C-alpha positions as CSV (number, residue, x, y, z in Angstrom):
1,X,-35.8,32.1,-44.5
2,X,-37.4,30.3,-41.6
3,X,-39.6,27.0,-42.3
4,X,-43.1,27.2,-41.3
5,X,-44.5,23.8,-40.3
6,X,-47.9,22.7,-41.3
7,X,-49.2,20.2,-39.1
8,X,-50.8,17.5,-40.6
9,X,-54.8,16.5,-39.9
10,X,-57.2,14.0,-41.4
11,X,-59.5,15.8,-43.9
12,X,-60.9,13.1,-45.2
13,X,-61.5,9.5,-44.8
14,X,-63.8,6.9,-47.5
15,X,-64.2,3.4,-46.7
16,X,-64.1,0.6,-49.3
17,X,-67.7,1.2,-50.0
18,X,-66.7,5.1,-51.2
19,X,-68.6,6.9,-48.2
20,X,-66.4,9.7,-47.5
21,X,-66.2,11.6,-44.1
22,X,-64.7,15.0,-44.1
23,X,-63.4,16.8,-41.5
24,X,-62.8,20.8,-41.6
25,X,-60.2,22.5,-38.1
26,X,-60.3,25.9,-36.8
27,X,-56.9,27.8,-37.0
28,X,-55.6,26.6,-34.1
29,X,-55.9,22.8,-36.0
30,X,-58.6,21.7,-33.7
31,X,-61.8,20.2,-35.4
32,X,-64.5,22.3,-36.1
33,X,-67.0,19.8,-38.0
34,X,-67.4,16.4,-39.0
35,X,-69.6,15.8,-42.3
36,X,-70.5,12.2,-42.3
37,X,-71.7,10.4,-45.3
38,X,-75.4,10.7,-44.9
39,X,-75.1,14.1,-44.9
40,X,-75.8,14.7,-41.2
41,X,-72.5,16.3,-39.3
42,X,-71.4,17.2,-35.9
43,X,-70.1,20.6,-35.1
44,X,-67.8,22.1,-32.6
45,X,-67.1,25.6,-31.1
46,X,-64.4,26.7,-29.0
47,X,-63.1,29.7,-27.4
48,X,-60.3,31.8,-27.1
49,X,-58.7,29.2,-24.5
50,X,-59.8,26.8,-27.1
51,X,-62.2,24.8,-24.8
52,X,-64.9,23.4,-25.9
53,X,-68.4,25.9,-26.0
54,X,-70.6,24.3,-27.8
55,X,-71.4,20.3,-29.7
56,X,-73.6,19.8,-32.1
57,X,-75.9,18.0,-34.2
58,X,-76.7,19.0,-37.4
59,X,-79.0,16.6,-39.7
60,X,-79.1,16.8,-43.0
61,X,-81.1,19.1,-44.9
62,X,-84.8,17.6,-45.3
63,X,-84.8,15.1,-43.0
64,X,-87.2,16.5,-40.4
65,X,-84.4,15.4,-37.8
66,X,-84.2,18.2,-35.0
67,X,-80.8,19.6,-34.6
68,X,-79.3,18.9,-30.8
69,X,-76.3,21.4,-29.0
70,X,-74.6,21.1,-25.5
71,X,-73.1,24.1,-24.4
72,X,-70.5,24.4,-21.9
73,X,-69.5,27.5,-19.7
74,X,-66.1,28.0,-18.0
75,X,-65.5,30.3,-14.7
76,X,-63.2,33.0,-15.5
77,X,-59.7,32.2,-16.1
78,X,-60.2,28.6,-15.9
79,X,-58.8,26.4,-18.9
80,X,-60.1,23.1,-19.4
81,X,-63.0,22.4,-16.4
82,X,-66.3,23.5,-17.5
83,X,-68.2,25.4,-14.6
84,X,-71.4,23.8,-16.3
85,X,-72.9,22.0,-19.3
86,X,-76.3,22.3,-20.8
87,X,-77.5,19.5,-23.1
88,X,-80.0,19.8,-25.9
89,X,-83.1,19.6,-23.7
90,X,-81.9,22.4,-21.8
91,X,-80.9,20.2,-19.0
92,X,-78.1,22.1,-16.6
93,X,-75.1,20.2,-14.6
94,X,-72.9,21.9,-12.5
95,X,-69.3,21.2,-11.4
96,X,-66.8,22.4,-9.0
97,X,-63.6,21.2,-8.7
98,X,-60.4,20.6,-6.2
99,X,-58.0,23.4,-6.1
100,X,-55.3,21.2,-5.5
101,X,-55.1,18.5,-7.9
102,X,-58.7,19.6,-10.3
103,X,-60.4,16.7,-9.5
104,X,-64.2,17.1,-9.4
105,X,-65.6,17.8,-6.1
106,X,-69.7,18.2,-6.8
107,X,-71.7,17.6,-10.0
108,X,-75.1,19.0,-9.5
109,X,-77.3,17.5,-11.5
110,X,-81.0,18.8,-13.5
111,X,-84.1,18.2,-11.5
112,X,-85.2,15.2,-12.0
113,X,-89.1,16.3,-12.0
114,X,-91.3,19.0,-11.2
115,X,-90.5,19.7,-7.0
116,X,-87.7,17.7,-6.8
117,X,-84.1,18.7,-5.3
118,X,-81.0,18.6,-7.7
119,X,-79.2,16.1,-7.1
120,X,-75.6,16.5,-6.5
121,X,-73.1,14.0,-6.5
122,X,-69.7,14.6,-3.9
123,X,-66.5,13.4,-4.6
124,X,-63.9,12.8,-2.0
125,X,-60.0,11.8,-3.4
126,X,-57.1,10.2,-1.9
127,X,-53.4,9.9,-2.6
128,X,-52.0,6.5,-3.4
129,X,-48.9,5.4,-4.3
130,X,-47.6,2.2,-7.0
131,X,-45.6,0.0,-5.9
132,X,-43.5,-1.3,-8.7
133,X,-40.2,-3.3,-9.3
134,X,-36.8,-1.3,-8.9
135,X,-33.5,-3.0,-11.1
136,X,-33.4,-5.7,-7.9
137,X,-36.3,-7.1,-8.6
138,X,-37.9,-6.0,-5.3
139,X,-41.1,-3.8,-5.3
140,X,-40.7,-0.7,-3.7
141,X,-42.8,3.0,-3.6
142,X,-43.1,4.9,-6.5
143,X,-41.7,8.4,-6.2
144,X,-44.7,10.2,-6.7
145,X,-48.5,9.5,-5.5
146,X,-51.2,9.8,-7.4
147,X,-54.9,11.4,-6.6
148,X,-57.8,8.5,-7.5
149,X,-61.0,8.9,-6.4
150,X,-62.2,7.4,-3.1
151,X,-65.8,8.0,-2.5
152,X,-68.8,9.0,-4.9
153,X,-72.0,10.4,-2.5
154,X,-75.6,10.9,-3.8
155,X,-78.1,11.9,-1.8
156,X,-81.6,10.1,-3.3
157,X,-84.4,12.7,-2.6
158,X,-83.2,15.1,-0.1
159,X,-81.2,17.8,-0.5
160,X,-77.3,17.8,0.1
161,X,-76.5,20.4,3.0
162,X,-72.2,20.3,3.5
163,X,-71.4,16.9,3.0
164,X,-74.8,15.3,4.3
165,X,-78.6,14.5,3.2
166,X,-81.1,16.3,4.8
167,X,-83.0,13.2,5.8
168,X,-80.3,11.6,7.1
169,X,-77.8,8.5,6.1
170,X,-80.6,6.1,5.0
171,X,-80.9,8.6,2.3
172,X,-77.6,8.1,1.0
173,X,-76.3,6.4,-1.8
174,X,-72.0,5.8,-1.5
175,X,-69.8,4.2,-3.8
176,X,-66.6,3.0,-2.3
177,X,-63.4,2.4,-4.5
178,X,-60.5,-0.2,-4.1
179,X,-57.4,0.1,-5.6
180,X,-55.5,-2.6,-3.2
181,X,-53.3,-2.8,-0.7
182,X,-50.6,-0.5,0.4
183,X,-47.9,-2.4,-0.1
184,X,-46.3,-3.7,-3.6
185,X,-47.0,-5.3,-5.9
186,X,-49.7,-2.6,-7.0
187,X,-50.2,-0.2,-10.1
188,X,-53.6,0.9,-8.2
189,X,-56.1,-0.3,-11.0
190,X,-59.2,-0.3,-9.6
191,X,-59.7,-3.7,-7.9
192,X,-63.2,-3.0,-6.9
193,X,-66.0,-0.9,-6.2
194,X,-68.7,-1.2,-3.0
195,X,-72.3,0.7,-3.2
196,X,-73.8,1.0,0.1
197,X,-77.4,2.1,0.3
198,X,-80.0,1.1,2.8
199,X,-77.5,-0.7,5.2
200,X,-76.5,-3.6,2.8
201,X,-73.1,-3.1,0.8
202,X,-72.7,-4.9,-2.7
203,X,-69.3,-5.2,-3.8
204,X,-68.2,-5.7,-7.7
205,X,-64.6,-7.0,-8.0
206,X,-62.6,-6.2,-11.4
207,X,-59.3,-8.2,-13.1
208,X,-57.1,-7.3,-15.7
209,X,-54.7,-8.5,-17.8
210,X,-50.5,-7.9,-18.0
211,X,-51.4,-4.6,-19.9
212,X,-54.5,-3.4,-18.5
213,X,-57.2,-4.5,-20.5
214,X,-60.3,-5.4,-18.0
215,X,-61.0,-8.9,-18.6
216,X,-63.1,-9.9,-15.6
217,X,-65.7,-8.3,-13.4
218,X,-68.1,-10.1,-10.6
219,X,-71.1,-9.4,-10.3
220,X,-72.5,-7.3,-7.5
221,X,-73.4,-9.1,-4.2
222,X,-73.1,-9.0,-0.9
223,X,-71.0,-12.2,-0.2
224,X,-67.8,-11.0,-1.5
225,X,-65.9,-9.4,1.7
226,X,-62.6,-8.2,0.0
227,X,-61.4,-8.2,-4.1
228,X,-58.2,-10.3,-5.0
């Protein structure tokens, strides 16, 4: 007779103090609630893909605190990349993505007041690729690029049309990333970031250390023309 394999999950976890949080899993081993010691828990739905529809909240009986849920919608025969989420105030963003390599292209967010245009956020991408040492000791080209993220675009009160704002450029907010220079060495973590709005560009530079942990990051000003 075959062996059937039970894969093994966390049910249960109690600190030195004796509170004890449980865990309970669907049938597909993925985690269907969290019951944490004060009684309130968080609970999760999937569906047949087993993404995620629904998060939520649920307090404790008695304690008069309201219960909060953020649904999430999928396009047909699309795994993983919600078409839209909904948070507990009923507040609705919507995504499309790249059909190339998934990334986001547009999140379009709630109305921010009574009148107002969504917002919607554009994402443009880029291939890079790491330059990293061979058994020489020279750095050379990875095999493989990678897609990162080039560009973030908000429009702040108009409304988007293609990749524009209705009122123009001085209506635009852009976020520029830096991953460094073409040429090695380079893993491409993100050196900086610029914002440009209202024709001045701030730049934020970032360092890390020999495994990736960020351990520095300037602060945002104008005087900085390039990251290290």
């Amino acid at each position: 007779m075959g062996e059937t394999e039970i894969p093994s999950r966390l049910w249960k976890f109690a600190d030195e103090l004796g509170n004890v949080e449980a865990y309970n899993y669907t049938p597909q081993y993925q985690i269907s609630e969290v019951i944490h010691p004060d009684g309130n828990k968080h609970v999760a739905t999937y569906d047949a893909n087993g993404d995620t529809t629904s998060y939520s909240f649920v307090s404790k009986p008695g304690s008069g605190t309201a219960n909060a849920t953020t649904t999430y919608a999928y396009a047909t025969g699309c795994c993983g990349k919600p078409s839209s989420v909904t948070d507990a105030n009923n507040n609705t963003t919507d995504f499309t993505y790249d059909p190339v390599h998934g990334g986001v292209l547009t999140a379009t967010g709630p109305t921010p007041s009574s009148g107002a245009v969504r917002p919607v956020k554009r994402y443009a991408y880029t291939q890079r690729y790491a330059w990293v040492k061979n058994s020489a000791g020279a750095y050379v080209q990875a095999n493989r690029p990678l897609w990162l993220v080039l560009s973030e675009k908000v429009c702040r009160t108009s409304a988007t049309v293609g990749d524009a704002c209705a009122a123009g450029s001085s209506d635009e907010v852009v976020v520029s990333y830096d991953y460094g220079p073409n040429a090695g060495p380079n893993n491409l973590w993100l050196r900086g970031k610029v914002v440009t709005a209202d024709g001045a560009s701030l730049r934020t530079c970032f360092s890390y250390d020999q495994i990736g942990n960020k351990i520095s990051e300037t602060s945002a000003r104008a005087g900085l023309t390039s990251c290290p």
